[in-house]
Short mmCIF file of C-alpha atoms and ligand atoms in Angstrom, two decimals:
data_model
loop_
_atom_site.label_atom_id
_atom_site.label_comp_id
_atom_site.label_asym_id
_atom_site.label_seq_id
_atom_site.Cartn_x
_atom_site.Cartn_y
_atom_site.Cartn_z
CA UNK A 28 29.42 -23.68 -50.68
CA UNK A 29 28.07 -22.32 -47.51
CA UNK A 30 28.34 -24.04 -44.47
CA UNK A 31 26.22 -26.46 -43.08
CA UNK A 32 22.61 -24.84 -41.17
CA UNK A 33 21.62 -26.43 -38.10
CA UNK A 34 19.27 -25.50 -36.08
CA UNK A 35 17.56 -26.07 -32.60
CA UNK A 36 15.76 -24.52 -30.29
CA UNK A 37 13.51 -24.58 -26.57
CA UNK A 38 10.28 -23.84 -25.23
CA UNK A 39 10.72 -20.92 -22.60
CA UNK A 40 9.12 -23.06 -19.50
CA UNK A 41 11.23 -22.66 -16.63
CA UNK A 42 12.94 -20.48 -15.27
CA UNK A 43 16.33 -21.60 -15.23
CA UNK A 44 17.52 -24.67 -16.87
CA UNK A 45 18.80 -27.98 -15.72
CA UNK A 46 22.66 -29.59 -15.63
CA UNK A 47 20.39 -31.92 -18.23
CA UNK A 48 19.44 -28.94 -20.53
CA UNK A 49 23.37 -27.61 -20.35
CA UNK A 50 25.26 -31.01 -21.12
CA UNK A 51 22.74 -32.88 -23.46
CA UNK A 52 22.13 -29.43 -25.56
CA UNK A 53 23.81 -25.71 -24.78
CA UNK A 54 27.15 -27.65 -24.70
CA UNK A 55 26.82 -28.94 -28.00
CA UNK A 56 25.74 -25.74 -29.44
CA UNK A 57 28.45 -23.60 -28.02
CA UNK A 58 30.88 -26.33 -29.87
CA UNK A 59 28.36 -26.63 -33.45
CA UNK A 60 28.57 -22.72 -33.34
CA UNK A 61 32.41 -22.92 -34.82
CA UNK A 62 32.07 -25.76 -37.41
CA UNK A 63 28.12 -24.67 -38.75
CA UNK A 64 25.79 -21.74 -39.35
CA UNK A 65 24.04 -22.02 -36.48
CA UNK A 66 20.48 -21.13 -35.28
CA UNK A 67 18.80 -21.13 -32.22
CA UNK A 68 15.42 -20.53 -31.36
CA UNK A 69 13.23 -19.50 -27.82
CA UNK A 70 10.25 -20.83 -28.99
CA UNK A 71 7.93 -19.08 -27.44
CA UNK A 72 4.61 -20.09 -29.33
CA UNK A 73 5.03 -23.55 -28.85
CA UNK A 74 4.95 -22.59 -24.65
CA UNK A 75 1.41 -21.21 -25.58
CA UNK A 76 0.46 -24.86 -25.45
CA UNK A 77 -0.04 -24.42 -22.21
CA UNK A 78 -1.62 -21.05 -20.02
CA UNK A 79 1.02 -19.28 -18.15
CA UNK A 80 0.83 -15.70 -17.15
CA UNK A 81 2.16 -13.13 -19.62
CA UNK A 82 4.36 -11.82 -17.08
CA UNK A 83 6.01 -14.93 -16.15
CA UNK A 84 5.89 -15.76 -19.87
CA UNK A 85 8.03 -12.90 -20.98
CA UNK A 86 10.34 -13.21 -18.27
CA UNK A 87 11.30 -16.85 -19.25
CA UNK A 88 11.80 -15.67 -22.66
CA UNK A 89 14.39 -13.52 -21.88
CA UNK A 90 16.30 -15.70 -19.19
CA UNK A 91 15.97 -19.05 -21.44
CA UNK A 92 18.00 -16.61 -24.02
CA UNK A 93 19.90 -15.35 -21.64
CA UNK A 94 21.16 -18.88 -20.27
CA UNK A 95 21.79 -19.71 -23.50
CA UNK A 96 24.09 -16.49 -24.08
CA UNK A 97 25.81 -17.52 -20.57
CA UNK A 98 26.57 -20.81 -21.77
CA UNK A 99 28.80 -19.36 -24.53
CA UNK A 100 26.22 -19.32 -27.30
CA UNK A 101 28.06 -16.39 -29.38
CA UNK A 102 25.36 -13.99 -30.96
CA UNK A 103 28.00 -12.85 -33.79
CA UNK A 104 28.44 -16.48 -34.56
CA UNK A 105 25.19 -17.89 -34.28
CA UNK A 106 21.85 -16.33 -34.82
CA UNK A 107 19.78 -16.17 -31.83
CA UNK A 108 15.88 -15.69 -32.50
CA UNK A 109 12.44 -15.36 -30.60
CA UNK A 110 10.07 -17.33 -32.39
CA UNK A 111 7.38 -14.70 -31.88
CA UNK A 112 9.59 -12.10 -32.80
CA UNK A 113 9.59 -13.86 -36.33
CA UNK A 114 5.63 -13.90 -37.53
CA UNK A 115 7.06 -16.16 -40.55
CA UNK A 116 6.73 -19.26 -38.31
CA UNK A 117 2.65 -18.95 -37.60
CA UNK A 118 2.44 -18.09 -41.66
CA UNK A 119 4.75 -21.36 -42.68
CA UNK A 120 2.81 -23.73 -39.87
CA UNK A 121 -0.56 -22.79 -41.78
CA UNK A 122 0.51 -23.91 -44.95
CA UNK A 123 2.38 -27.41 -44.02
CA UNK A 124 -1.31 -28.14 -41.59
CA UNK A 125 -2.75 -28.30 -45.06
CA UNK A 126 -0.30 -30.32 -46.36
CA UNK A 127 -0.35 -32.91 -43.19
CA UNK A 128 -3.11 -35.79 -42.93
CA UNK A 129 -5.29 -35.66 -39.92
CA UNK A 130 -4.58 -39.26 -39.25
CA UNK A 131 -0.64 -38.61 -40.07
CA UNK A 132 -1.11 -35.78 -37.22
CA UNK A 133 -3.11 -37.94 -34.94
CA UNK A 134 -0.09 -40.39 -34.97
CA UNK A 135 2.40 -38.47 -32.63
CA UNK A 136 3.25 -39.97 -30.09
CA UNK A 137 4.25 -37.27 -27.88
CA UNK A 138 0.79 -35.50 -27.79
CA UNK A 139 -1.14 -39.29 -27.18
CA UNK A 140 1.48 -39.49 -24.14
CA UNK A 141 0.24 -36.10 -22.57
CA UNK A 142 -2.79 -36.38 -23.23
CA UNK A 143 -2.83 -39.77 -21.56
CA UNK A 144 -1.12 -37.89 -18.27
CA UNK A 145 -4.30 -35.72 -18.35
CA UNK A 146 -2.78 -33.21 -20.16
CA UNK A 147 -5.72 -31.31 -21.65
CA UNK A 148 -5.17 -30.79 -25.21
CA UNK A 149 -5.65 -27.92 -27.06
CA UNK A 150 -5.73 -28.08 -31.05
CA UNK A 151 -2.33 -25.78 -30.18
CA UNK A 152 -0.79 -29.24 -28.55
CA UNK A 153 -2.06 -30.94 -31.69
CA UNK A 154 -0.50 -29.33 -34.24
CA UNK A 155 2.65 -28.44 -32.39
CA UNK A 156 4.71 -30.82 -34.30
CA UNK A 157 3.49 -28.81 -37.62
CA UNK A 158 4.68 -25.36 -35.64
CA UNK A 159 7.70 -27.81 -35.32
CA UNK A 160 8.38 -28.50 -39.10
CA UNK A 161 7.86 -24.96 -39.70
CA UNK A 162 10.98 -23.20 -37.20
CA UNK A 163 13.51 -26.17 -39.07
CA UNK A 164 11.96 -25.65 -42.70
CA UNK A 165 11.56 -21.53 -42.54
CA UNK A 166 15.95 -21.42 -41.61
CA UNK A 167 16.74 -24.09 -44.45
CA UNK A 168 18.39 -26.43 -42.17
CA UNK A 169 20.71 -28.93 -43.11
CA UNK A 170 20.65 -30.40 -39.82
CA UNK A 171 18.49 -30.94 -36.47
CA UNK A 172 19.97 -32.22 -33.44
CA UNK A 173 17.46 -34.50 -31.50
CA UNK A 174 16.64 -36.67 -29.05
CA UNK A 175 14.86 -39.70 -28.68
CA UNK A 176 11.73 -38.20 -27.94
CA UNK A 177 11.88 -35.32 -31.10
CA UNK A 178 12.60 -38.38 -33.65
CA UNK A 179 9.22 -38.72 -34.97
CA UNK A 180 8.58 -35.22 -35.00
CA UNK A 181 11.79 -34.80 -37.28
CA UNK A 182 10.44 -37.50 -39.24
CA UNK A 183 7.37 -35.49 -40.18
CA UNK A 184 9.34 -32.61 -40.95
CA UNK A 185 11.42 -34.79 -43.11
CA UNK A 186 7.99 -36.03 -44.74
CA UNK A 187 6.17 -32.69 -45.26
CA UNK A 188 9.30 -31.23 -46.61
CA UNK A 189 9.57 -34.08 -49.25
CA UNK A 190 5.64 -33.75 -49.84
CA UNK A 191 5.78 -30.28 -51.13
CA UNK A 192 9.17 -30.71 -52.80
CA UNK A 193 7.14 -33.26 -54.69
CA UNK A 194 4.59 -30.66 -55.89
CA UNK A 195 6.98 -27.89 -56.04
CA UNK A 196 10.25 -29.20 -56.31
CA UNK A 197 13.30 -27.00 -54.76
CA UNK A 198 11.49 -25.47 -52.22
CA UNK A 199 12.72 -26.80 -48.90
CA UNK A 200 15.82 -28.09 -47.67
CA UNK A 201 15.27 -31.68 -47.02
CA UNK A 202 17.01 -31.82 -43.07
CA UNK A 203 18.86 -34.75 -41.33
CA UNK A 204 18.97 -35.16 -37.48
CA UNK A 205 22.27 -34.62 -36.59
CA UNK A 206 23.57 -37.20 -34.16
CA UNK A 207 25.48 -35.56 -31.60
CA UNK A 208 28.33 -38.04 -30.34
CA UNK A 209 28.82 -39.07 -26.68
CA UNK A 210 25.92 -36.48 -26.04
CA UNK A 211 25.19 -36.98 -22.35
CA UNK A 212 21.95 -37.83 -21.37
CA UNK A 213 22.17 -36.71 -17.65
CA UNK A 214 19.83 -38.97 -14.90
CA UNK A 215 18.01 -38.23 -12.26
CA UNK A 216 20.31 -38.08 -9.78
CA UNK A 217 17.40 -39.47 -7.20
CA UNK A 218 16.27 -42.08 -9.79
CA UNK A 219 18.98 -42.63 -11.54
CA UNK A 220 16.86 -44.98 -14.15
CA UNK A 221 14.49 -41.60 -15.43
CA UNK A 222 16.28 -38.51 -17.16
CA UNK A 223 16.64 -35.62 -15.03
CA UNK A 224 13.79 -33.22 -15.82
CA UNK A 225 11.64 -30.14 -14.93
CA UNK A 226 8.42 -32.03 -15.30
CA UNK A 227 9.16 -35.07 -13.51
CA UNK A 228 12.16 -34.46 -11.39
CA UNK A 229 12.33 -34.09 -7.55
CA UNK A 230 14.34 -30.70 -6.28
CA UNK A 231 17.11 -33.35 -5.34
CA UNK A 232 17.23 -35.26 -8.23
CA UNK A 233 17.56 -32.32 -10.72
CA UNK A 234 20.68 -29.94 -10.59
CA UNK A 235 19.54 -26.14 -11.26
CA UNK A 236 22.07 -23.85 -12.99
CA UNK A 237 21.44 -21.02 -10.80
CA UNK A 238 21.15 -22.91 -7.64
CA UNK A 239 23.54 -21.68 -4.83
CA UNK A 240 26.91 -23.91 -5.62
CA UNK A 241 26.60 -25.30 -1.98
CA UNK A 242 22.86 -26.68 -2.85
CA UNK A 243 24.49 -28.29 -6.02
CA UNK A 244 27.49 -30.24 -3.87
CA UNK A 245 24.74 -31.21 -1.42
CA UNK A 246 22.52 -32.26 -4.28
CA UNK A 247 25.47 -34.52 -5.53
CA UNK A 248 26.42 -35.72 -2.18
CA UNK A 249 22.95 -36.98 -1.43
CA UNK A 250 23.01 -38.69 -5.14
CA UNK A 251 21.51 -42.22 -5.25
CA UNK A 252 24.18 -44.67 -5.88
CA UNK A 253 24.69 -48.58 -4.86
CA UNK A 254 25.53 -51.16 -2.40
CA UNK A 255 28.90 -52.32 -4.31
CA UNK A 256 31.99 -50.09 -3.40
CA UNK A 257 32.93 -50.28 -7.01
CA UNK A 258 33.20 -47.53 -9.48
CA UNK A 259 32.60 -48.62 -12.50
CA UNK A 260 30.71 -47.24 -15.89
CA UNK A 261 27.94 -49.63 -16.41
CA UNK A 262 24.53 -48.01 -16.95
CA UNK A 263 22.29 -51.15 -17.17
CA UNK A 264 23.95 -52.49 -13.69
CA UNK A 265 25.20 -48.94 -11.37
CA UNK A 266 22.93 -46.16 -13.22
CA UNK A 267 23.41 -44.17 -10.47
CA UNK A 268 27.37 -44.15 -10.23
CA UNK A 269 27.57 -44.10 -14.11
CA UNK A 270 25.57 -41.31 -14.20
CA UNK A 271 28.40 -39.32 -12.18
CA UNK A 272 30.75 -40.37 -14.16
CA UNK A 273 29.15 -39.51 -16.79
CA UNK A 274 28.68 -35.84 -15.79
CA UNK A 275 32.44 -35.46 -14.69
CA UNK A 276 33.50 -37.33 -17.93
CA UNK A 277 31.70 -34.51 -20.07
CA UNK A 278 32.59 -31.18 -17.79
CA UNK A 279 36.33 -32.25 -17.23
CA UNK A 280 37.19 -33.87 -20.58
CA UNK A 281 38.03 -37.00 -19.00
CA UNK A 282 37.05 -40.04 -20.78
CA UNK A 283 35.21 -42.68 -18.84
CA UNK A 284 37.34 -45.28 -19.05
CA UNK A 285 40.57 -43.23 -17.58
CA UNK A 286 37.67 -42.13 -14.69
CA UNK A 287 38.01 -45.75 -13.72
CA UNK A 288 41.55 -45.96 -13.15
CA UNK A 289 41.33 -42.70 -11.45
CA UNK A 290 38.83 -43.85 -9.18
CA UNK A 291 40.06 -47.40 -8.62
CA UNK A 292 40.32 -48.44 -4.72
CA UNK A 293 38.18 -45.17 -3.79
CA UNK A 294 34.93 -44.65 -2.34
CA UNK A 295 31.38 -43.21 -3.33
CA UNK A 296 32.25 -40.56 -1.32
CA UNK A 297 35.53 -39.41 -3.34
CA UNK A 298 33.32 -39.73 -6.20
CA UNK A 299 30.89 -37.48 -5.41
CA UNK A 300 32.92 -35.13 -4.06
CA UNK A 301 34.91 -34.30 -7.47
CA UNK A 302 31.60 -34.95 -9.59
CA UNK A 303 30.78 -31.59 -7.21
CA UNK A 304 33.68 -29.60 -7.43
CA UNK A 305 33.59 -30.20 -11.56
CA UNK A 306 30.16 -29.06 -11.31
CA UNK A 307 30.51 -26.50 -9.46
CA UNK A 308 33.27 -24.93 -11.47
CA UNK A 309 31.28 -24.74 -14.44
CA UNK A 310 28.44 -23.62 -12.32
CA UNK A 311 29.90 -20.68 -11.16
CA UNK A 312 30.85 -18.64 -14.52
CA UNK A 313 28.07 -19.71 -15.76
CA UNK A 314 26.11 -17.91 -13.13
CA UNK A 315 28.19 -14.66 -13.04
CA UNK A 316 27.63 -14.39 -17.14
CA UNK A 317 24.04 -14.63 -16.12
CA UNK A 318 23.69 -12.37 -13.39
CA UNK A 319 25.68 -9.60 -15.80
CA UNK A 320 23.66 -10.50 -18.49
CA UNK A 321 20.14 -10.01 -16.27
CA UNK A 322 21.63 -6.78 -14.96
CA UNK A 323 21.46 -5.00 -18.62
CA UNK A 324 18.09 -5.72 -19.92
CA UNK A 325 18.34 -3.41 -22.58
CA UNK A 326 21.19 -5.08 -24.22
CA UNK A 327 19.81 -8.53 -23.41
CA UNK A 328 16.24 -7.60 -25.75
CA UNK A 329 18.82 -5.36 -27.78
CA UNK A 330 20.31 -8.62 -28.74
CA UNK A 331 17.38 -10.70 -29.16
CA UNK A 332 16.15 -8.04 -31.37
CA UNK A 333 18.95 -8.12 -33.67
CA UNK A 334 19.32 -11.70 -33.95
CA UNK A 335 15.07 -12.12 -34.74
CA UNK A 336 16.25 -9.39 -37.47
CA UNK A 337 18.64 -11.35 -38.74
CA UNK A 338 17.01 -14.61 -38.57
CA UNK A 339 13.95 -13.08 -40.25
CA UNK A 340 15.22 -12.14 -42.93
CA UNK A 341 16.22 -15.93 -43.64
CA UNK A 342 12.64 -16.67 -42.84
CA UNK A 343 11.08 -14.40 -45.51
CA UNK A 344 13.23 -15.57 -48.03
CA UNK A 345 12.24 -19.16 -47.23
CA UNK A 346 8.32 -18.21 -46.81
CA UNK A 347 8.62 -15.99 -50.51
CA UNK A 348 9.33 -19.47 -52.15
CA UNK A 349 6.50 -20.94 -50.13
CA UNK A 350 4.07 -18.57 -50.95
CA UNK A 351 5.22 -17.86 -54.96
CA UNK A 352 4.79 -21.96 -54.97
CA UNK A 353 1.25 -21.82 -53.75
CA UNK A 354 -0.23 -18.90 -55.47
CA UNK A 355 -0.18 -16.51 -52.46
P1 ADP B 13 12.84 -31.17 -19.82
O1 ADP B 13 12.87 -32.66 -20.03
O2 ADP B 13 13.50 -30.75 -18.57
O3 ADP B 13 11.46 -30.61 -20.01
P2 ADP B 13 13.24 -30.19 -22.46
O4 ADP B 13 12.42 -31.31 -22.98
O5 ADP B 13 12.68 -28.82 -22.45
O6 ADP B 13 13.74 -30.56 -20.99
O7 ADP B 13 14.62 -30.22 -23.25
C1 ADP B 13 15.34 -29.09 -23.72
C2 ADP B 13 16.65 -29.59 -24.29
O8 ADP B 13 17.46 -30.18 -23.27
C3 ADP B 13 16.50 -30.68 -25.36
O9 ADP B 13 17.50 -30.47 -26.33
C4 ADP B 13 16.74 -31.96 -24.62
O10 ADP B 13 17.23 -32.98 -25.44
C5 ADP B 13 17.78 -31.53 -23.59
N1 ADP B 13 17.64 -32.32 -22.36
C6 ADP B 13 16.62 -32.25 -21.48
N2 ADP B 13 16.81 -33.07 -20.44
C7 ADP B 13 17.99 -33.70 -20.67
C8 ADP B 13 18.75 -34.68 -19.95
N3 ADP B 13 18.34 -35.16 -18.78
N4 ADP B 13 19.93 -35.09 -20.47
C9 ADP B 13 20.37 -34.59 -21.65
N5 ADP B 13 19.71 -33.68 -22.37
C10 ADP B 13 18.53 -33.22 -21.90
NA1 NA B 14 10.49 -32.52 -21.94
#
């Protein structure tokens, strides 16, 4: 049997990620890459959704991959694909927008929350979810790891792959969200209560990867915390200090609880000051992979090229059942 597909992927809107981005998702995929057949998306189409200059565009293409490469995403282990690169997608998200309900669509909750926040909508923003369905469906994946706020969209996935299975049975894989445990979900570090974020955090509150390692300490060091003296894991009651415990549990391997007894009769300050230097040291190779990686942009698209090969030849496979099904 072969092993398990996953697969996951992000929209090319920054760039550089966020200590958020790297501990709730590149760190898991770096560790999924050894156990399943792994693939992971830039999903460039879906940043269409909103106008950005082709220029800038491009360019975050190839640094979101690139980050992900620095991370230790291993392009002989997993495959690593541009969406665009892969026409397969656009074809596939056609067909299952036939197959969804206009009300079904019109129930996402995600578009009625931007739209709300005067987003203006496109029919791109719309149908993104079907675009969605289409990069997990097209790579046969077992699994999908998600977050709270990609739960419904797996959902329809899960419900459009089941509808055409119905008419024409066998022809997708039927995919589970994969539950990734003790996957951190990193805070503001300003407002400890909201996620950290590109859209909504403050330069303070949100750790860059490729900020300057002395930015990143003072970042920490200017954290929101408490008026107790205690540290103690408790997100309801000290979001703020859980939060860096949090973080240092994750980079150092430390779990929480033994955090406590390290930290028992110390200060914020001690805190803070270790939460930096673990940072920091995972920072810094991080950002010397990248630089290398920046410096040869031939092999960078060389790569990218190779693994949207690879991955498309997955893709046509998949689409070949789709269209025999239909009478294409
Ligand atoms: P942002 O919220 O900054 O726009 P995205 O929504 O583009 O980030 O998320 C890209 C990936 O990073 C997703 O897998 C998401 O679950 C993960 N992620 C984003 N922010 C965080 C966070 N604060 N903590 C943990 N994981 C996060
Ligand atoms: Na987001």
């Amino acid at each position: 049997a072969r092993p398990q597909r996953i697969f996951s992927a992000m929209q090319p809107t920054s760039d550089s990620l966020h200590l958020g981005n790297y501990l709730g998702a590149l760190v898991n995929w770096v560790a999924l890459q050894e156990r399943y057949d792994a693939f992971y998306g830039v999903v460039d189409l879906h940043a269409l959704t909103v106008a950005t200059d082709p220029a800038v565009l491009r360019e975050r293409t190839r640094r979101t991959a690139a980050q992900y490469l620095a991370a230790g995403v291993d392009p002989q282990r997993s495959t690593l694909m541009v969406q665009s690169l892969v026409p397969e997608h656009t074809e596939l998200a056609w067909i299952l927008a036939c197959h969804t309900g206009f009300g079904e669509a019109s129930r996402m909750t995600q578009f009625k929350d931007k739209v709300a926040k005067g987003q203006s909508a496109n029919v791109g923003l719309f149908t993104y979810p079907i675009l969605m369905a289409a990069d997990i469906l097209l790579y046969d994946a077992d699994l999908v790891p998600v977050g709270e706020d990609q739960r419904q969209h797996l959902e329809l996935t899960r419900d459009l792959a089941e509808r055409f299975n119905g008419r024409f049975a066998g022809t997708f894989v039927v995919p589970d969200a994969f539950i990734v445990k003790e996957s951190a979900r990193i805070m503001d570090l300003q407002e400890p209560t909201s996620k950290m974020s590109k859209s909504t955090s403050a330069d303070l509150g949100l750790i860059d990867l490729l900020d300057d390692p002395k930015r990143t300490a003072k970042k920490i060091k200017s954290a929101v915390t408490d008026a107790e003296r205690e540290i103690r894991f408790d997100p309801e009651a000290k979001p703020g200090v859980s939060n860096l415990l949090a973080i240092h549990s994750v980079l150092s391997g430390t779990p929480v609880a033994e955090l406590e007894g390290h930290f028992a009769g110390k200060g914020y300050g001690d805190l803070k000051g270790e939460v930096a230097q673990v940072v920091v040291a995972a920072i810094e190779p991080f950002q010397t992979r990248m630089a290398e990686l920046m410096s040869d942009p031939a092999e960078l698209d060389r790569i990218l090229a190779e693994g949207s090969a690879k991955a498309r030849e997955v893709a046509a496979g998949v689409l070949g059942r789709v269209r025999d099904a239909l009478g294409l």
